[in-house]
Tab-separated table of C-alpha atoms and ligand atoms in Angstrom:
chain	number	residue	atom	x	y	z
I	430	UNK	CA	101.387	52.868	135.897
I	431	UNK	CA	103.168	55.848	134.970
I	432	UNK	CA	104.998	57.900	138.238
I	433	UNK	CA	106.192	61.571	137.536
I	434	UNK	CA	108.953	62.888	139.434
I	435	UNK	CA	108.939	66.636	140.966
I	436	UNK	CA	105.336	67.488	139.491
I	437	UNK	CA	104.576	71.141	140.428
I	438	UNK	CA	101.271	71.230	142.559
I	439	UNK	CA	100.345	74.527	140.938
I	440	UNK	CA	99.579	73.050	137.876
I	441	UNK	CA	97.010	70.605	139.577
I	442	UNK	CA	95.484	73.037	141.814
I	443	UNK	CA	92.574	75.973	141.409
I	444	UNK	CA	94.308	78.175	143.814
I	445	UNK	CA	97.643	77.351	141.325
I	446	UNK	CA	100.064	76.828	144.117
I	447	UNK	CA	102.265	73.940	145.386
I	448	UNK	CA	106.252	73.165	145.017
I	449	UNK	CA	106.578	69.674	143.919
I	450	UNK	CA	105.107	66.551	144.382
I	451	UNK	CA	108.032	63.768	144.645
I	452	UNK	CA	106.340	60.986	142.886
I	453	UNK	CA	102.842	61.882	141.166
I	454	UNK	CA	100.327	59.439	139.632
I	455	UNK	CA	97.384	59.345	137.566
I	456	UNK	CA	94.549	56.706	138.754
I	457	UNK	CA	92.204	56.245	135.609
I	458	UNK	CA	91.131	52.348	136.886
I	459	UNK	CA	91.033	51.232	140.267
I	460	UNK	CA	93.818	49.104	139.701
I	461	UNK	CA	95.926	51.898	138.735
I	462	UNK	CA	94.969	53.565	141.768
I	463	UNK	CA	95.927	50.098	144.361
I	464	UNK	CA	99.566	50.221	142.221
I	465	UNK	CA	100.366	53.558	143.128
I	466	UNK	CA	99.685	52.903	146.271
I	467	UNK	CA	101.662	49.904	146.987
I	468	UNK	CA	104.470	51.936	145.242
I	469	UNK	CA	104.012	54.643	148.002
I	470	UNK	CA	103.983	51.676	150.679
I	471	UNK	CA	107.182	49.745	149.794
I	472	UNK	CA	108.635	52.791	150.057
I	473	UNK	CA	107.123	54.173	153.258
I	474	UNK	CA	106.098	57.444	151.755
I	475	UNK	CA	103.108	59.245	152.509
I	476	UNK	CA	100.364	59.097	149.941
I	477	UNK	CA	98.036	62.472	149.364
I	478	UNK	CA	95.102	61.545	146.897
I	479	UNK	CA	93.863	64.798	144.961
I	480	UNK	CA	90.608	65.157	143.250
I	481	UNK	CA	89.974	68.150	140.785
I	482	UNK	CA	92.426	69.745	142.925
I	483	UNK	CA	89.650	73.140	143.913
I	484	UNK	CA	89.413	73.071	147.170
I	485	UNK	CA	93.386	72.406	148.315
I	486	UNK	CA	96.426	74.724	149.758
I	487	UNK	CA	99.336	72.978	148.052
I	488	UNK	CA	102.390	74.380	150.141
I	489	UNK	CA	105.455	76.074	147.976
I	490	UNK	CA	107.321	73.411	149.861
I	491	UNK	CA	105.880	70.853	147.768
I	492	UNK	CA	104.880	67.028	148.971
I	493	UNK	CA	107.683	64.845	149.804
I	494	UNK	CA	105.609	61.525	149.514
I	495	UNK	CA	102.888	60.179	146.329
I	496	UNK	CA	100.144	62.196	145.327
I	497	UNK	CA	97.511	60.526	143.416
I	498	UNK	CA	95.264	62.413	141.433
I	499	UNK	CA	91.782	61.035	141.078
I	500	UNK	CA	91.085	60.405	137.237
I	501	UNK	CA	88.546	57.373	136.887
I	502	UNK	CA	85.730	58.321	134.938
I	503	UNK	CA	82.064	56.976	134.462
I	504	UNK	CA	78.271	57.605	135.267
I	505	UNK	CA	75.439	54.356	135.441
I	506	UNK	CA	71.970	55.204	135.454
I	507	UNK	CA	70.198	52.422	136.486
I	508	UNK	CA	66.791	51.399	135.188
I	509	UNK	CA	64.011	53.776	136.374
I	510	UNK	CA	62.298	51.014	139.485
I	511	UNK	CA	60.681	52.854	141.952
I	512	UNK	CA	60.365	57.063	142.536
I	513	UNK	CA	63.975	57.268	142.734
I	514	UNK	CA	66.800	56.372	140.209
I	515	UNK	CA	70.339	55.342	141.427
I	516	UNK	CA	72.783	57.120	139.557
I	517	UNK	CA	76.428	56.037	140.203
I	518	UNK	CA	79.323	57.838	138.822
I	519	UNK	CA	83.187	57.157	139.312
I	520	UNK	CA	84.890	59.390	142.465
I	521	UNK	CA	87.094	60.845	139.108
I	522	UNK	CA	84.192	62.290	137.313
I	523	UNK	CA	83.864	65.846	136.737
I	524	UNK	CA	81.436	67.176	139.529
I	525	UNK	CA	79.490	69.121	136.921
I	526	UNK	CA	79.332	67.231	134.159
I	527	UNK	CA	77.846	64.326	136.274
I	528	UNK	CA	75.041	67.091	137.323
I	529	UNK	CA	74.669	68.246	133.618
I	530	UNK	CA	73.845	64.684	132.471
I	531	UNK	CA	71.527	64.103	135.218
I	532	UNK	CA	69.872	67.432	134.593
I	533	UNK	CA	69.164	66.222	130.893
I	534	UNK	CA	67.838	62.595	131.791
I	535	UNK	CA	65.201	64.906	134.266
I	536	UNK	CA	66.349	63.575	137.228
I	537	UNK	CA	66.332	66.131	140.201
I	538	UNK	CA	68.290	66.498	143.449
I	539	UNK	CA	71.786	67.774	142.012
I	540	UNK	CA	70.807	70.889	139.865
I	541	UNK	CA	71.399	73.540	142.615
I	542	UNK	CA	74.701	72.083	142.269
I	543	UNK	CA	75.552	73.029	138.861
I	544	UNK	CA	79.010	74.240	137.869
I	545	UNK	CA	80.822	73.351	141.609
I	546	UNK	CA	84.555	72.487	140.521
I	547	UNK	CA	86.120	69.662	141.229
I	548	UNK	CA	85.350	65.788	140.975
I	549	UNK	CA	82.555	63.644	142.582
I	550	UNK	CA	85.134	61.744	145.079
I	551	UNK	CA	85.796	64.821	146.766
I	552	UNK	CA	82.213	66.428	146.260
I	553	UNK	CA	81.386	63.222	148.845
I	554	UNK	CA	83.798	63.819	151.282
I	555	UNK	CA	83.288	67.411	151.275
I	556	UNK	CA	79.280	67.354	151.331
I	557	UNK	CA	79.368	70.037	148.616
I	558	UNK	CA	76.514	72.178	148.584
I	559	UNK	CA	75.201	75.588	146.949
I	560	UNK	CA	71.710	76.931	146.689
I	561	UNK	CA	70.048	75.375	149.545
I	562	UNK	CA	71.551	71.415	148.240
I	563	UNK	CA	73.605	69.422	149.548
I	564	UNK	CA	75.505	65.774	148.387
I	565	UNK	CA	73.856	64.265	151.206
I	566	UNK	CA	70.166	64.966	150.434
I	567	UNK	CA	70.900	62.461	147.793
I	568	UNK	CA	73.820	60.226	148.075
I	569	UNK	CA	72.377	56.298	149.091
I	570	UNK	CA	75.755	55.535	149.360
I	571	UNK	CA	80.029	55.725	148.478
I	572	UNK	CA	81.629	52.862	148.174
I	573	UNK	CA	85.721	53.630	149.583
I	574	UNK	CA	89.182	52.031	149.389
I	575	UNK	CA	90.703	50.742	152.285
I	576	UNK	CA	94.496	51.520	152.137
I	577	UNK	CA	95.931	49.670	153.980
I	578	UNK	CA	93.887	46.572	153.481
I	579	UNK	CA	92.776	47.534	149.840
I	580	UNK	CA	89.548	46.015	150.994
I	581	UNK	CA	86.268	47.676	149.067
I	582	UNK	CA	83.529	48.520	151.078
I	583	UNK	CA	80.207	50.564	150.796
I	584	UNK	CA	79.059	53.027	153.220
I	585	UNK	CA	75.483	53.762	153.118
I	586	UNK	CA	74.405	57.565	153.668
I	587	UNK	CA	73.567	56.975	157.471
I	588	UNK	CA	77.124	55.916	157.879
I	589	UNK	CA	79.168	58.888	156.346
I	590	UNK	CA	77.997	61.535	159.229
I	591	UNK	CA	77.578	64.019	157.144
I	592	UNK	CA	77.481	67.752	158.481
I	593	UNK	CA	78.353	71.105	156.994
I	594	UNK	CA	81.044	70.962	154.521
I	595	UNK	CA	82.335	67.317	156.530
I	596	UNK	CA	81.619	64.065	156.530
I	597	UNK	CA	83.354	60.576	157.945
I	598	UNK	CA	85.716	60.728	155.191
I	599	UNK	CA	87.443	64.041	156.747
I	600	UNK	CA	87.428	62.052	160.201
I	601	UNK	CA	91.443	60.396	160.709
I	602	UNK	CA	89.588	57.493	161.216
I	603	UNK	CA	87.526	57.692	157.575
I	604	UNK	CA	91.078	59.266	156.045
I	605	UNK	CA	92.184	55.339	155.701
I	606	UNK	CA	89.365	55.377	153.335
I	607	UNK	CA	89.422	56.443	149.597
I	608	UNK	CA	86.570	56.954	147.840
I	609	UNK	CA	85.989	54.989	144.491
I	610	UNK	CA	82.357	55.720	143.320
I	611	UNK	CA	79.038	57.087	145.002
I	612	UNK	CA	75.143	56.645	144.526
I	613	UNK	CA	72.995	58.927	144.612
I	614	UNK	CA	69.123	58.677	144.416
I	615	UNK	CA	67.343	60.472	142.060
I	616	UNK	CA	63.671	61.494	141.172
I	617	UNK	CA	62.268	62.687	137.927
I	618	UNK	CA	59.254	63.838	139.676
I	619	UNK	CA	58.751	66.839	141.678
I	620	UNK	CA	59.398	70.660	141.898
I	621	UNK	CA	62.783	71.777	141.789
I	622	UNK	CA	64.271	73.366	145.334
I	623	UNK	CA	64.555	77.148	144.606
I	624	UNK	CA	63.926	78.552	148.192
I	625	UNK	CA	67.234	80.385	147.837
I	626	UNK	CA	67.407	84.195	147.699
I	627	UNK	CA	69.641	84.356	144.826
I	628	UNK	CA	67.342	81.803	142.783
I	629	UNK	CA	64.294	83.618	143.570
I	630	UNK	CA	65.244	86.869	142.683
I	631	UNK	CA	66.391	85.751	139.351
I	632	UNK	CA	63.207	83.676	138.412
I	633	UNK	CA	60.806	86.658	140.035
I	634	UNK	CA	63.186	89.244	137.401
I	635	UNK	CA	62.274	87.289	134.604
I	636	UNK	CA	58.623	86.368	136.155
I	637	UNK	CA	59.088	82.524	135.479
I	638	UNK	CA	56.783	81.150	138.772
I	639	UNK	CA	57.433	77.156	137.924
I	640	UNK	CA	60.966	76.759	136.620
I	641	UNK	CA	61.989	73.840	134.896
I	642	UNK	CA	64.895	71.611	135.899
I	643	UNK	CA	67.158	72.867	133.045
I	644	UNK	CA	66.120	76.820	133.704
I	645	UNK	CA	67.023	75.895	137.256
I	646	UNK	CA	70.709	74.730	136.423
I	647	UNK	CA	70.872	77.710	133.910
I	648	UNK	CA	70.157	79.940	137.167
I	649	UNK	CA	72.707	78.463	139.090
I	650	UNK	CA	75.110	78.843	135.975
I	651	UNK	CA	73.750	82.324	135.528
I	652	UNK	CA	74.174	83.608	139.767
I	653	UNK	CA	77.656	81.718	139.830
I	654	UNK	CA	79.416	83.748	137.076
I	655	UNK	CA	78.079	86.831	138.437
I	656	UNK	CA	79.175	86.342	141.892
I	657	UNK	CA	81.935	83.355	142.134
I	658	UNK	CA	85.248	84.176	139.645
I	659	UNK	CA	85.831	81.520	136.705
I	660	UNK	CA	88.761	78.400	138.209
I	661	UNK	CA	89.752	78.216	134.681
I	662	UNK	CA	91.141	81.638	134.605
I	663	UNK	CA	91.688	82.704	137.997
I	664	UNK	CA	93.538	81.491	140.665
I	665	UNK	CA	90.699	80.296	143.575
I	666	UNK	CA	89.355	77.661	145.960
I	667	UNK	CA	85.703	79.269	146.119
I	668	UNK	CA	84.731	79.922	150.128
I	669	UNK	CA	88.231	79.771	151.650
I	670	UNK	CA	86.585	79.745	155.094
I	671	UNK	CA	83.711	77.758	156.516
I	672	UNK	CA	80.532	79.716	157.277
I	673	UNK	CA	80.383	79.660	161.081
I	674	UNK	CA	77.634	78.082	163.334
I	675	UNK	CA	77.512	79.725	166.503
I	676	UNK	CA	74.989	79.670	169.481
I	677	UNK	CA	71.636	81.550	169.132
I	678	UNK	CA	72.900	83.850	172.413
I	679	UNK	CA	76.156	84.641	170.269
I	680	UNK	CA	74.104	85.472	167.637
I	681	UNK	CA	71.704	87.731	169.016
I	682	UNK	CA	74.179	89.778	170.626
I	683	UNK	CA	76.399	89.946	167.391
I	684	UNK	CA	72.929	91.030	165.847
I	685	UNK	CA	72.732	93.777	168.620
I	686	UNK	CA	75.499	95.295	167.057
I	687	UNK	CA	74.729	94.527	162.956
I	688	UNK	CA	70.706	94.573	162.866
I	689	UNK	CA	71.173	93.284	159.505
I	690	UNK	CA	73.523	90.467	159.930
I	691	UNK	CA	71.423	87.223	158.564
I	692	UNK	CA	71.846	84.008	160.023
I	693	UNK	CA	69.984	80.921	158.968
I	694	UNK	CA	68.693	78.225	161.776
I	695	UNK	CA	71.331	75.085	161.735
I	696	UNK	CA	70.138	72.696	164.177
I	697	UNK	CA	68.648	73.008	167.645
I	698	UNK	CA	69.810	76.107	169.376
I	699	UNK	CA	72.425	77.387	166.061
I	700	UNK	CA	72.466	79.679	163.984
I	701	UNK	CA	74.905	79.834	161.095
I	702	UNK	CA	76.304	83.516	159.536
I	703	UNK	CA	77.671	84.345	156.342
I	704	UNK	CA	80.982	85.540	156.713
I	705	UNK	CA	81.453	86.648	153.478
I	706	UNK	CA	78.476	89.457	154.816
I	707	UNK	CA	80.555	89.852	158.191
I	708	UNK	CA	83.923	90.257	156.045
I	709	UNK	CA	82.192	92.475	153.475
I	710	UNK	CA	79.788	95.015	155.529
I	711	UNK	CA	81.416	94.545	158.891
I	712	UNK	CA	85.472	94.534	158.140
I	713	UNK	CA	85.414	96.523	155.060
I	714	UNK	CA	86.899	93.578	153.120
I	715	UNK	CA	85.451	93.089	149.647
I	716	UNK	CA	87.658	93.494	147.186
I	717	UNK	CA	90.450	94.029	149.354
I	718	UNK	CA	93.925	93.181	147.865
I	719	UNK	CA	97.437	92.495	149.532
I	720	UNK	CA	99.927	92.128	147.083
I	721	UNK	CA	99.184	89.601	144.625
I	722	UNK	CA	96.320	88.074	146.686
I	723	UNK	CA	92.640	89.638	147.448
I	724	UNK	CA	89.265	88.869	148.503
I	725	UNK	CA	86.733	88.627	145.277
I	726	UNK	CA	85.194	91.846	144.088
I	727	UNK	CA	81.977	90.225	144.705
I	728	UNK	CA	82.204	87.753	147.238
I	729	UNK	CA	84.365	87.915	150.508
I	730	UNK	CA	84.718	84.483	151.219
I	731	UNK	CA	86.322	84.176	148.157
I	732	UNK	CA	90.349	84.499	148.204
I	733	UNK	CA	91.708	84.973	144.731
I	734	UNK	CA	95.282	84.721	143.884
I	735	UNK	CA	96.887	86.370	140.905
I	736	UNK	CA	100.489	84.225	140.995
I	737	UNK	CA	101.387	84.853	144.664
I	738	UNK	CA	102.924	81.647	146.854
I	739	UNK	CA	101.040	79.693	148.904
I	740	UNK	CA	102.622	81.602	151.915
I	741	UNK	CA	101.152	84.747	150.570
I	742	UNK	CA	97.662	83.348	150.518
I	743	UNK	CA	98.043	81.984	154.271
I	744	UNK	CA	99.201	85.302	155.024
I	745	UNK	CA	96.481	86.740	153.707
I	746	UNK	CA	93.631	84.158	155.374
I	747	UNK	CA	95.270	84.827	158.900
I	748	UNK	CA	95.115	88.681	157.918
I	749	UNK	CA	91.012	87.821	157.100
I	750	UNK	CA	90.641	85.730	159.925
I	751	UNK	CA	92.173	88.182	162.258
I	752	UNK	CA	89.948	90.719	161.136
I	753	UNK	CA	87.145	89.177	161.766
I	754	UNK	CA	87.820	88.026	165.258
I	755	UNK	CA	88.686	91.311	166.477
I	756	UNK	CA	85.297	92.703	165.081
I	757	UNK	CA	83.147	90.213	166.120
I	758	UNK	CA	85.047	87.809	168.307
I	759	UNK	CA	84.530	84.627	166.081
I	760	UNK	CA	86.569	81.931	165.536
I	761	UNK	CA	86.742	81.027	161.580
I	762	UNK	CA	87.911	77.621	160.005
I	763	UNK	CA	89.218	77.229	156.598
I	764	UNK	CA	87.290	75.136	154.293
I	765	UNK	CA	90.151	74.304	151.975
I	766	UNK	CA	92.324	71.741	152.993
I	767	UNK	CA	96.485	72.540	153.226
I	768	UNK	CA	98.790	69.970	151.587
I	769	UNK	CA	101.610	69.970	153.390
I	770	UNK	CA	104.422	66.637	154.436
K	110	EPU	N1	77.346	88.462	151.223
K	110	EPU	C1	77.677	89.790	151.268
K	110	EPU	N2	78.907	90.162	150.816
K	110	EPU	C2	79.813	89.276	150.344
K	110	EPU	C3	79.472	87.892	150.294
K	110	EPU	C4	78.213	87.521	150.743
K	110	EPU	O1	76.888	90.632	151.681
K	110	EPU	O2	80.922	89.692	149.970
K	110	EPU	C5	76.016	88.041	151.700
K	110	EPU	C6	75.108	87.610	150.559
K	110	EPU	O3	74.438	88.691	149.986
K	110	EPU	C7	74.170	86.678	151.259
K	110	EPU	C8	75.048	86.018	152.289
K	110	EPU	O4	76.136	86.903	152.519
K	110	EPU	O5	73.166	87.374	151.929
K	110	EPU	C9	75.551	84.635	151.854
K	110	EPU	O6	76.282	84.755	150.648
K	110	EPU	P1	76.153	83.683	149.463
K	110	EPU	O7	74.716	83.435	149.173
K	110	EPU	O8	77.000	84.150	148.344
K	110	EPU	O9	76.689	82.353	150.091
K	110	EPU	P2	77.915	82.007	151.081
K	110	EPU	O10	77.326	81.661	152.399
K	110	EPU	O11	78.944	83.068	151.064
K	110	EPU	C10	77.814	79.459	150.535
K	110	EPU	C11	78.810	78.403	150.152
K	110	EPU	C12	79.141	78.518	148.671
K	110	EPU	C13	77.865	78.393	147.864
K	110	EPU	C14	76.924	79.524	148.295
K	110	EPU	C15	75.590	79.474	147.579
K	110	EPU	C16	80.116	77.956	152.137
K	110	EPU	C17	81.431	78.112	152.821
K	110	EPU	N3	80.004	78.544	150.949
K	110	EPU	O12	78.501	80.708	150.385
K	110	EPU	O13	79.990	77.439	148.344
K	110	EPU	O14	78.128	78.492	146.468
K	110	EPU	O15	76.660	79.397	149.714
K	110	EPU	O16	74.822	78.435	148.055
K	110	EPU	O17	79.225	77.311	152.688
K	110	EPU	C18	82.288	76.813	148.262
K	110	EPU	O18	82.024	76.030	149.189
K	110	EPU	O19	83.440	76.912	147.756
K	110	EPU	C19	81.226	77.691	147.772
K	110	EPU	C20	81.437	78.631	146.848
């Protein structure tokens, strides 16, 4: 096992900030992974475990314990038995290559989730989603790490609660619990899901009524690097907020005031909004810039960060989030997770 000393965070993070980590390690096996952390634990220090690194707030302050990045690599496809395939791919895999490779076998379920950043561990414990998919239409099950017992156990789908952007994994209880590899079940039968404004609008401009699975990840592709800036180039995290689920009485009444604010039904009685609408139609906010930070030409929710500090992006949320409050009166929650300790 190799252990860096004083690794700057920016260079493992989409949002490229972070002081130093004081011990950093590379997992590539799963032994590599139960090393560093018994390195972290005979030294008491706390152990953050980083996955592609796109959806974090590294603070300029650094990490004063381990922080393991993610790196195992892999994807099974088992033998076709059945309507549904079991594709299992290492929690280090690229998020998006895994999808491009099942998108080539035929297999449906993930394409709407073409080109997310980040790794498959995280996409998990995240529940990912774009385009009207999400990891746990699929996933049969993750199999996850215990640290402190380094006991291996698998978690079917039914276990992980899954919700919006959360699952068991983000729970303190399910934060003992690192995620090694994940299932999911897929079918190479069926229409592809393209319900989604964004995907029918570009299939109706080019007048293509029954897309194929590849024309539906080269839509995705295609709407994502019109609207969502590129990680490799610029400094981002995608949404920086969650979209918020209120109650349908809070909603009408907001909808009193905006006639077209949309809102799409999320459960009995709940309604979720877009804030990047609220923050771009209602505050005024696209585009916006404050210093070296801003909100995406093209997308609100999207905080981009051209070299400022992690302090200077905070700044900047609270500025967003304050905005939107005192329009609206809503609470928002990040989506991106600080590292801070
Ligand atoms: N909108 C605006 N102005 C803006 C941004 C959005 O008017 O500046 C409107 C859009 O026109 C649309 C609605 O708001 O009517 C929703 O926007 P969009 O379809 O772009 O999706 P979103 O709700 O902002 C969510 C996910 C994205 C995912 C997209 C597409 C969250 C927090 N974000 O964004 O995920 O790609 O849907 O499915 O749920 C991410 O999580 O990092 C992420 C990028």
């Amino acid at each position: 096992m190799n252990i860096r000393e004083h690794e700057p965070l920016r260079l493992h993070t989409t949002l490229r900030t972070g002081g130093p980590a004081r011990f950093f390690a590379e997992a590539d096996t799963e032994e590599v992974l139960r090393e560093a952390l018994a390195f972290a634990r005979e030294r008491a220090l706390p152990v953050f475990v980083l996955g592609g690194g796109s959806n974090v707030l590294a603070g300029d302050e650094g990490f004063r314990g381990l922080v393991v990045r993610m790196a195992t690599r892999g994807v099974r496809f088992a033998d076709v038995a059945g309507p549904v395939v079991e594709v299992v791919a290492e929690a280090g895999e690229s998020w998006d290559a895994l999808v491009a490779s099942t998108v080539e076998r035929g297999l449906r379920g993930l394409e709407n989730m073409s080109l997310i950043p980040g790794q498959v561990g995280a996409a998990v414990v995240g529940n990912i989603g774009a385009y009207g998919a999400e990891v746990q239409d699929t996933l049969l099950w993750a199999e996850a790490l215990d640290r402190r017992t380094g006991q291996v156990r698998r978690w079917a789908a039914a276990e992980c609660a899954f919700g919006y952007r959360t699952s068991f994994f983000k729970t303190p209880a399910g934060r003992q619990w690192l995620v090694l590899r994940a299932a999911f079940g897929l079918r190479p039968d069926g229409a592809p899901h393209v319900a989604y404004r964004d995907l029918q609008d570009y299939f109706a401009a080019r007048g293509v009524s029954a897309p194929s699975l590849a024309e539906v990840r080269a839509a995705v592709i295609a709407v994502r690097r019109r609207k969502l800036p590129d990680v490799t180039t610029v400094g981002t995290a995608g949404s920086f907020f969650k979209n918020p689920v209120i109650s349908r009485g809070q909603y009408e009444a907001l909808a009193a005031r905006y006639p077209e604010l949309p809102g799409h039904d999320e459960g009995p009685g709940k309604v979720k909004v877009p804030l990047g609408w609220i923050l771009d139609h209602i505050c005024g906010l696209k585009g916006a810039r404050c210093g070296r930070v801003g909100t995406h030409a093209t997308q609100a929710l999207v905080i981009v960060n051209d070299g400022g500090t992690a302090a200077e992006v905070e700044q900047f949320a609270r500025k967003l989030a304050g905005a939107v409050k005192a329009q609206t009166g809503l609470d928002v929650e990040w989506e991106v997770e600080r590292v801070t300790g």
